[in-house]
Amino acid sequence: MALEVDVRLIRRGRAIAARFTVEPAQITALFGPSGVGKTSVLDMVAGLVRPDAGRIAMDGTVLFDSAAGVDCPPEHRRCGYVFQDLRLFPHRRVRDNLLFAWRRLPPSARWMTPDEAIGFLGVGHLLDRLPATLSGGEAQRVAIGRALLSAPRFLALDEPLSSLDLGRRDGILAVIERIRDELRLPVLYVTHDPAEISRLQARVIELA
Amino acid sequence: MLSSEEWGIVALSLKVSLVAILLTLPIAYGLAWQLARGRFPGKVLLDALVHLPLVVPPVVTGWLLLILFGANGPVGRWLEAAFGITVMFRWTGAALASAIMALPLMVRAMRLSIEGVDRRLEAAARTLGAGPWQTFRSVSLPLSLPGVLAGAVLGFARSLGEFGATITFVSNIPGETRTLPLAIYAALQLPGGDAMVARLAGISIALSLLALILSESLARRGHRHAGGGDGA
């Protein structure tokens, strides 16, 4: 159930190249200074940016292969992408944000019920709120819940702590550890903070 | 207050404008979408063509409609043969003329609201399993909807005031094509028509004000809505 990534991209004159494998029940951290292309790697894995060359495969299913001409669109990649800017839908309440992907899934593909996700993340009291009224930590939980309810085969988390003050980081880190240990998903995690890496016992892929 | 003839004029005006806007709405949205998002050769030309009715003398637009949709015009003949529809000297022709004149205003308002839709939200929808069409329906369209409504109301107001193209294309026929502005024009020619002019002008101003206020408040709501994409 590993995610294999090998991508190359030249963007705004900068060459981005990364090659790594993300194992299940393990957090793999993309580490490096800002501007080095960490988010671009996540975008390529999620199918939002097309690599110039390379190959991406999840558990043997090819998502992208420049040599074979395969480019699976984002809606079929089953990548649970939690964006740094969260991107909750501003016109929908928390409940509809959470269920956005879940409602579209065939029942056989779902592996988590809304009640499980809501309990897992502790967002039950927020369901009727609009995203604009949430605190940073609440919005972060909803964004993670929305991604989990899309029945992802792997998660991509882009600096999930960056918008939170120090006191709220622990709660989100605990959620991420539970995703690793209980859901046993491969997790690709972007950060520039060494403390997060050691706390999560993440395997480090350094981008430079 | 108003005579039954005057009520008839108001009703005809509302009917003509309503039909014009409802028919134009999907076309205007499609054009606005292409102008906001599309990348194709001739985009500048399309943009200019859409805006043409805004700057060309309305009598010219009316004359062009006459040539195209008249009894001997290519489109007019086809409409007659295929559907048995005649637009010349009919209220449907008045609706057509005011639709063309309202189109640029509607496209402008819609284009602005489409450009205001945060494309990062569309990308998020894609990663959540929504295909391009589902993303349009569940994210792009609702987020641009206030601008669409604002454009429609603005177009409706413009359509109520349409004069030059209408009188050129479908003439000034009582009960058929005599909308508010045309009725005011006709009353001005009548000795003793001043009171009627004043009443119809008052209604015109009131309807326009109402529409403009509604359109502006809708557009404002749209900016608030589509703005903050980070949700935090």
Coordinates of C-alpha atoms in Angstrom, one line a residue:
Chain A
M1 CA 0.0 0.0 0.0
A2 CA 2.9 2.4 -0.7
L3 CA 2.8 5.5 -2.7
E4 CA 5.7 5.8 -5.2
V5 CA 6.7 9.2 -6.4
D6 CA 9.2 10.2 -9.0
V7 CA 8.6 13.7 -10.5
R8 CA 10.5 16.4 -12.2
L9 CA 9.2 19.8 -13.0
I10 CA 10.7 23.2 -14.1
R11 CA 8.5 26.0 -12.7
R12 CA 9.4 29.7 -12.9
G13 CA 12.9 28.9 -13.8
R14 CA 13.4 26.5 -10.8
A15 CA 14.0 22.8 -11.2
I16 CA 12.0 20.6 -8.8
A17 CA 12.9 17.0 -8.6
A18 CA 11.8 14.5 -6.0
R19 CA 11.9 10.7 -5.8
F20 CA 10.6 8.8 -2.8
T21 CA 8.2 6.2 -1.4
V22 CA 5.6 6.9 1.2
E23 CA 4.9 3.8 3.3
P24 CA 1.5 3.1 5.0
A25 CA 1.3 3.9 8.7
Q26 CA 4.3 6.1 8.4
I27 CA 4.6 9.9 8.0
T28 CA 7.0 11.0 5.2
A29 CA 8.0 14.6 5.6
L30 CA 9.0 16.8 2.7
F31 CA 11.4 19.1 4.3
G32 CA 13.2 22.2 3.1
P33 CA 13.1 26.0 3.1
S34 CA 10.1 27.8 1.6
G35 CA 10.1 28.3 -2.1
V36 CA 11.9 25.0 -2.8
G37 CA 8.8 23.4 -4.3
K38 CA 7.4 21.3 -1.5
T39 CA 3.8 22.3 -2.3
S40 CA 4.4 21.8 -6.0
V41 CA 5.3 18.2 -5.3
L42 CA 2.0 17.7 -3.4
D43 CA 0.2 19.4 -6.3
M44 CA 1.8 17.0 -8.7
V45 CA 0.9 14.0 -6.5
A46 CA -2.7 15.2 -6.3
G47 CA -2.9 15.8 -10.0
L48 CA -3.3 19.5 -9.9
V49 CA 0.0 20.2 -11.5
R50 CA 1.4 18.1 -14.3
P51 CA 5.0 17.0 -14.0
D52 CA 7.3 17.5 -16.9
A53 CA 8.4 13.9 -16.5
G54 CA 8.2 11.1 -14.0
R55 CA 5.9 8.4 -12.5
I56 CA 3.4 8.3 -9.6
A57 CA 1.9 5.1 -8.5
M58 CA -0.3 4.1 -5.5
D59 CA -0.2 0.5 -4.5
G60 CA 0.7 -0.5 -8.1
T61 CA -2.0 1.7 -9.7
V62 CA -0.3 4.2 -12.0
L63 CA -1.6 7.7 -11.4
F64 CA 0.9 9.4 -13.7
D65 CA 3.5 8.1 -16.1
S66 CA 5.0 10.5 -18.6
A67 CA 6.6 7.6 -20.6
A68 CA 3.3 5.7 -20.9
G69 CA 1.2 8.8 -21.4
V70 CA -0.9 8.1 -18.2
D71 CA -2.3 11.2 -16.4
C72 CA -5.1 10.3 -14.0
P73 CA -7.3 13.4 -13.3
P74 CA -7.4 14.6 -9.7
E75 CA -11.0 13.4 -9.1
H76 CA -9.9 9.8 -9.7
R77 CA -6.6 9.8 -7.7
R78 CA -8.3 9.4 -4.2
C79 CA -5.7 11.7 -2.7
G80 CA -6.8 13.3 0.6
Y81 CA -5.2 16.7 0.1
V82 CA -5.3 19.1 3.1
F83 CA -4.2 22.4 1.6
Q84 CA -2.1 24.9 3.6
D85 CA -4.9 27.5 3.0
L86 CA -7.5 24.8 3.8
R87 CA -9.9 25.9 0.9
L88 CA -13.1 25.1 2.8
F89 CA -16.1 26.0 0.6
P90 CA -17.2 29.3 1.9
H91 CA -20.8 28.9 0.7
R92 CA -21.4 25.6 2.4
R93 CA -21.8 24.8 6.0
V94 CA -19.4 22.6 7.8
R95 CA -21.6 19.5 7.4
D96 CA -21.7 20.0 3.6
N97 CA -18.0 20.6 3.5
L98 CA -17.4 17.4 5.3
L99 CA -19.8 15.4 3.1
F100 CA -18.7 17.0 -0.2
A101 CA -16.7 14.0 -1.4
W102 CA -18.4 11.4 0.7
R103 CA -21.8 11.9 -1.0
R104 CA -20.3 11.3 -4.4
L105 CA -18.6 8.0 -3.4
P106 CA -20.1 4.7 -4.3
P107 CA -20.9 3.0 -0.9
S108 CA -18.4 0.3 -1.6
A109 CA -15.5 2.8 -1.7
R110 CA -16.3 4.5 1.7
W111 CA -14.2 3.3 4.5
M112 CA -15.3 5.8 7.2
T113 CA -18.7 7.0 8.1
P114 CA -19.4 10.7 8.7
D115 CA -20.2 9.9 12.4
E116 CA -16.8 8.3 12.8
A117 CA -15.0 11.2 11.2
I118 CA -16.9 13.7 13.1
G119 CA -16.2 11.9 16.4
F120 CA -12.5 11.3 15.4
L121 CA -12.0 15.0 14.9
G122 CA -14.3 16.4 17.5
V123 CA -16.2 18.7 15.2
G124 CA -19.8 17.6 16.0
H125 CA -20.7 21.0 17.5
L126 CA -19.6 22.9 14.3
L127 CA -21.8 21.1 11.8
D128 CA -24.2 24.0 11.1
R129 CA -21.5 26.8 11.1
L130 CA -20.1 28.5 8.0
P131 CA -16.4 28.2 7.5
A132 CA -15.9 31.9 7.9
T133 CA -17.0 31.6 11.5
L134 CA -14.5 28.9 12.5
S135 CA -11.3 29.4 14.5
G136 CA -8.0 28.3 12.8
G137 CA -7.9 25.0 14.7
E138 CA -11.6 24.2 14.0
A139 CA -11.2 24.9 10.3
Q140 CA -8.1 22.7 10.2
R141 CA -10.0 19.8 11.7
V142 CA -12.9 20.3 9.3
A143 CA -10.4 20.3 6.4
I144 CA -8.8 17.1 7.6
G145 CA -12.3 15.5 8.1
R146 CA -13.3 16.5 4.6
A147 CA -10.2 14.8 3.2
L148 CA -10.7 11.7 5.3
L149 CA -14.3 11.4 4.2
S150 CA -13.2 11.3 0.5
A151 CA -12.0 7.8 1.3
P152 CA -8.4 8.6 0.3
R153 CA -5.8 6.0 -0.4
F154 CA -3.2 8.4 1.0
L155 CA -3.1 11.8 2.6
A156 CA -1.2 14.9 1.6
L157 CA -0.9 17.5 4.4
D158 CA 0.6 20.9 3.5
E159 CA 2.0 22.6 6.6
P160 CA -1.1 21.7 8.7
L161 CA 0.2 23.6 11.7
S162 CA 1.3 26.8 10.1
S163 CA -2.0 28.7 10.6
L164 CA -2.3 27.7 14.3
D165 CA -1.0 29.3 17.4
L166 CA 1.3 27.1 19.6
G167 CA -1.4 26.0 22.0
R168 CA -3.6 24.5 19.3
R169 CA -0.9 22.6 17.5
D170 CA -0.8 19.7 19.9
G171 CA -4.4 18.8 19.2
I172 CA -3.8 18.6 15.4
L173 CA -0.6 16.7 15.9
A174 CA -2.5 14.2 18.0
V175 CA -5.0 13.8 15.2
I176 CA -2.3 13.2 12.6
E177 CA -0.6 10.6 14.9
R178 CA -4.0 8.8 15.1
I179 CA -4.4 8.9 11.3
R180 CA -1.0 7.2 11.1
D181 CA -1.5 4.7 13.8
E182 CA -5.3 3.8 13.6
L183 CA -6.1 4.5 9.9
R184 CA -2.6 3.4 8.8
L185 CA -2.7 5.6 5.7
P186 CA 0.5 6.6 3.9
V187 CA 0.9 10.3 4.9
L188 CA 2.9 12.8 2.9
Y189 CA 3.6 15.8 5.1
V190 CA 5.1 19.1 4.1
T191 CA 6.9 21.2 6.8
H192 CA 9.9 23.4 7.4
D193 CA 9.9 22.8 11.1
P194 CA 12.3 20.2 12.5
A195 CA 10.4 20.0 15.7
E196 CA 7.3 18.6 13.9
I197 CA 9.4 16.0 12.2
S198 CA 10.9 14.7 15.4
R199 CA 7.5 14.7 17.2
L200 CA 5.9 12.8 14.4
Q201 CA 8.9 10.5 14.0
A202 CA 8.7 11.2 10.3
R203 CA 10.9 9.9 7.6
V204 CA 12.5 12.9 6.0
I205 CA 12.8 13.7 2.3
E206 CA 14.9 16.8 1.9
L207 CA 14.2 19.0 -1.0
A208 CA 16.8 21.6 -2.0
Chain B
M1 CA -53.9 56.7 -10.9
L2 CA -53.0 54.9 -14.1
S3 CA -55.5 54.3 -16.9
S4 CA -56.0 50.7 -18.1
E5 CA -54.1 51.7 -21.3
E6 CA -51.1 52.8 -19.1
W7 CA -51.2 49.6 -17.1
G8 CA -51.2 47.7 -20.3
I9 CA -48.0 49.5 -21.3
V10 CA -46.3 48.7 -18.0
A11 CA -47.4 45.1 -18.3
L12 CA -46.1 44.8 -21.9
S13 CA -42.8 46.4 -20.9
L14 CA -42.3 44.0 -18.0
K15 CA -43.2 41.0 -20.3
V16 CA -40.8 42.1 -23.0
S17 CA -37.9 42.7 -20.6
L18 CA -38.5 39.5 -18.6
V19 CA -38.6 37.3 -21.7
A20 CA -35.5 39.1 -23.1
I21 CA -33.5 38.6 -19.9
L22 CA -34.6 34.9 -19.4
L23 CA -33.5 34.1 -22.9
T24 CA -30.3 36.0 -22.7
L25 CA -29.2 34.7 -19.3
P26 CA -27.6 31.4 -20.4
I27 CA -26.1 33.0 -23.5
A28 CA -24.6 35.8 -21.4
Y29 CA -23.2 33.4 -18.8
G30 CA -21.6 31.3 -21.5
L31 CA -20.0 34.4 -23.1
A32 CA -18.9 35.7 -19.7
W33 CA -17.4 32.3 -18.9
Q34 CA -15.5 32.2 -22.2
L35 CA -14.3 35.8 -21.7
A36 CA -13.2 35.2 -18.1
R37 CA -11.6 31.8 -18.5
G38 CA -11.3 30.9 -22.2
R39 CA -8.1 31.0 -24.1
F40 CA -8.7 31.1 -27.8
P41 CA -7.8 33.1 -30.9
G42 CA -10.2 35.9 -31.5
K43 CA -11.0 36.5 -27.9
V44 CA -10.4 40.2 -28.2
L45 CA -12.7 40.3 -31.2
L46 CA -15.5 38.4 -29.3
D47 CA -15.1 40.8 -26.4
A48 CA -15.4 43.8 -28.8
L49 CA -18.5 42.2 -30.5
V50 CA -20.2 41.6 -27.2
H51 CA -19.7 45.2 -26.3
L52 CA -20.7 46.7 -29.6
P53 CA -24.3 47.3 -28.7
L54 CA -23.1 49.5 -25.9
V55 CA -21.3 52.0 -28.1
V56 CA -22.9 51.7 -31.6
P57 CA -25.9 54.0 -32.2
P58 CA -29.0 51.9 -31.2
V59 CA -30.6 52.8 -34.5
V60 CA -27.8 50.9 -36.2
T61 CA -28.4 47.8 -34.0
G62 CA -32.1 48.1 -34.9
W63 CA -31.3 48.4 -38.6
L64 CA -29.0 45.3 -38.4
L65 CA -31.8 43.4 -36.7
L66 CA -34.2 44.5 -39.5
I67 CA -31.8 43.2 -42.1
L68 CA -31.2 39.9 -40.4
F69 CA -34.7 39.2 -38.9
G70 CA -36.9 41.0 -41.3
A71 CA -39.4 39.2 -43.6
N72 CA -36.6 38.9 -46.2
G73 CA -33.7 38.6 -43.9
P74 CA -31.9 35.3 -43.7
V75 CA -32.7 34.5 -40.1
G76 CA -36.2 35.9 -40.3
R77 CA -37.0 33.7 -43.3
W78 CA -35.6 30.7 -41.5
L79 CA -37.6 31.4 -38.3
E80 CA -40.8 31.8 -40.4
A81 CA -40.2 28.6 -42.4
A82 CA -39.0 26.4 -39.6
F83 CA -41.1 27.5 -36.6
G84 CA -43.7 29.9 -38.1
I85 CA -42.3 32.6 -35.9
T86 CA -42.3 36.3 -37.0
V87 CA -40.5 38.8 -34.9
M88 CA -40.7 41.9 -37.0
F89 CA -43.4 44.3 -35.7
R90 CA -44.1 41.8 -32.9
W91 CA -43.5 42.0 -29.1
T92 CA -41.1 39.1 -29.5
G93 CA -39.0 41.4 -31.8
A94 CA -39.0 44.0 -29.1
A95 CA -37.7 41.4 -26.7
L96 CA -35.0 40.4 -29.1
A97 CA -33.9 44.0 -29.6
S98 CA -33.7 44.7 -25.8
A99 CA -32.0 41.4 -25.3
I100 CA -29.2 42.4 -27.6
M101 CA -28.9 45.8 -26.0
A102 CA -28.8 44.3 -22.5
L103 CA -26.3 41.7 -23.3
P104 CA -23.1 43.7 -22.8
L105 CA -24.1 44.9 -19.4
M106 CA -25.1 41.4 -18.3
V107 CA -21.9 39.8 -19.7
R108 CA -19.8 42.5 -17.9
A109 CA -21.4 41.8 -14.5
M110 CA -21.2 38.0 -14.9
R111 CA -17.6 38.1 -16.1
L112 CA -16.5 40.1 -13.0
S113 CA -18.2 37.6 -10.7
I114 CA -16.7 34.6 -12.6
E115 CA -13.2 36.2 -12.4
G116 CA -13.8 36.6 -8.7
V117 CA -14.3 32.8 -8.1
D118 CA -11.3 31.4 -6.3
R119 CA -9.9 28.8 -8.6
R120 CA -8.1 27.2 -5.6
L121 CA -11.6 26.1 -4.4
E122 CA -12.2 24.5 -7.8
A123 CA -8.9 22.6 -7.5
A124 CA -10.0 21.5 -4.0
A125 CA -13.3 20.2 -5.4
R126 CA -11.4 18.2 -8.0
T127 CA -9.2 16.4 -5.4
L128 CA -12.4 15.6 -3.5
G129 CA -13.7 13.5 -6.4
A130 CA -15.8 16.1 -8.4
G131 CA -15.2 16.1 -12.1
P132 CA -15.1 19.3 -14.1
W133 CA -18.8 19.5 -14.6
Q134 CA -19.6 18.7 -11.0
T135 CA -17.1 21.2 -9.9
F136 CA -18.8 23.9 -12.0
R137 CA -22.2 23.0 -10.6
S138 CA -21.2 22.8 -7.0
V139 CA -18.5 25.4 -6.7
S140 CA -18.1 27.8 -9.6
L141 CA -21.7 28.4 -10.4
P142 CA -23.0 29.0 -6.8
L143 CA -20.0 31.3 -6.1
S144 CA -20.7 33.4 -9.2
L145 CA -24.4 33.4 -8.7
P146 CA -24.8 36.7 -6.9
G147 CA -23.0 38.4 -9.9
V148 CA -25.2 36.5 -12.3
L149 CA -28.3 37.8 -10.5
A150 CA -26.9 41.3 -10.4
G151 CA -26.2 41.1 -14.1
A152 CA -29.7 39.9 -14.8
V153 CA -31.3 42.7 -12.8
L154 CA -29.1 45.3 -14.5
G155 CA -29.9 43.8 -17.9
F156 CA -33.6 43.9 -17.0
A157 CA -33.4 47.6 -16.1
R158 CA -31.5 48.3 -19.3
S159 CA -34.1 46.4 -21.2
L160 CA -37.0 48.4 -19.7
G161 CA -35.3 51.6 -21.0
E162 CA -34.6 50.3 -24.5
F163 CA -35.8 52.7 -27.2
G164 CA -33.7 53.2 -30.3
A165 CA -33.1 49.6 -31.5
T166 CA -36.7 48.7 -30.7
I167 CA -38.5 51.5 -32.5
T168 CA -36.2 50.9 -35.6
F169 CA -36.8 47.2 -35.6
V170 CA -40.4 46.7 -34.6
S171 CA -41.8 50.2 -34.8
N172 CA -44.2 51.7 -32.2
I173 CA -47.4 49.7 -32.3
P174 CA -49.8 50.2 -29.4
G175 CA -50.4 47.0 -27.5
E176 CA -47.7 45.1 -29.4
T177 CA -44.4 46.9 -29.3
R178 CA -45.2 50.1 -27.5
T179 CA -43.2 49.7 -24.3
L180 CA -42.7 52.4 -21.7
P181 CA -40.1 54.5 -23.5
L182 CA -41.9 54.2 -26.8
A183 CA -45.2 55.2 -25.1
I184 CA -43.5 58.2 -23.5
Y185 CA -42.2 59.2 -26.9
A186 CA -45.7 58.8 -28.5
A187 CA -47.4 60.8 -25.7
L188 CA -44.9 63.6 -26.2
Q189 CA -46.2 64.0 -29.7
L190 CA -49.8 64.3 -28.5
P191 CA -51.3 67.6 -27.5
G192 CA -52.2 67.4 -23.8
G193 CA -50.1 64.2 -23.3
D194 CA -48.0 65.8 -20.6
A195 CA -49.7 64.2 -17.7
M196 CA -49.4 60.8 -19.2
V197 CA -45.7 61.5 -19.9
A198 CA -45.1 62.4 -16.3
R199 CA -46.9 59.3 -15.0
L200 CA -45.0 56.9 -17.3
A201 CA -41.7 58.7 -16.7
G202 CA -42.3 58.4 -12.9
I203 CA -42.9 54.6 -13.3
S204 CA -39.8 54.3 -15.5
I205 CA -37.6 56.0 -12.9
A206 CA -39.1 54.0 -10.0
L207 CA -38.5 50.7 -11.8
S208 CA -35.0 51.6 -12.8
L209 CA -34.0 52.8 -9.3
L210 CA -35.4 49.6 -7.8
A211 CA -33.5 47.4 -10.2
L212 CA -30.2 49.3 -9.7
I213 CA -30.4 49.1 -5.9
L214 CA -31.2 45.4 -6.1
S215 CA -28.4 44.8 -8.6
E216 CA -25.8 46.7 -6.5
S217 CA -26.7 44.9 -3.3
L218 CA -26.5 41.5 -5.0
A219 CA -23.1 42.4 -6.5
R220 CA -21.9 43.5 -3.0
R221 CA -23.0 40.2 -1.5
G222 CA -21.2 38.4 -4.3
H223 CA -17.9 40.1 -3.5
R224 CA -18.2 39.1 0.2
H225 CA -19.1 35.6 -0.7
A226 CA -16.5 34.7 -3.3
G227 CA -13.7 36.5 -1.5
G228 CA -12.3 34.6 1.5
G229 CA -11.3 31.3 0.1
D230 CA -9.1 30.2 3.1
G231 CA -12.1 29.6 5.3
A232 CA -10.1 30.3 8.4

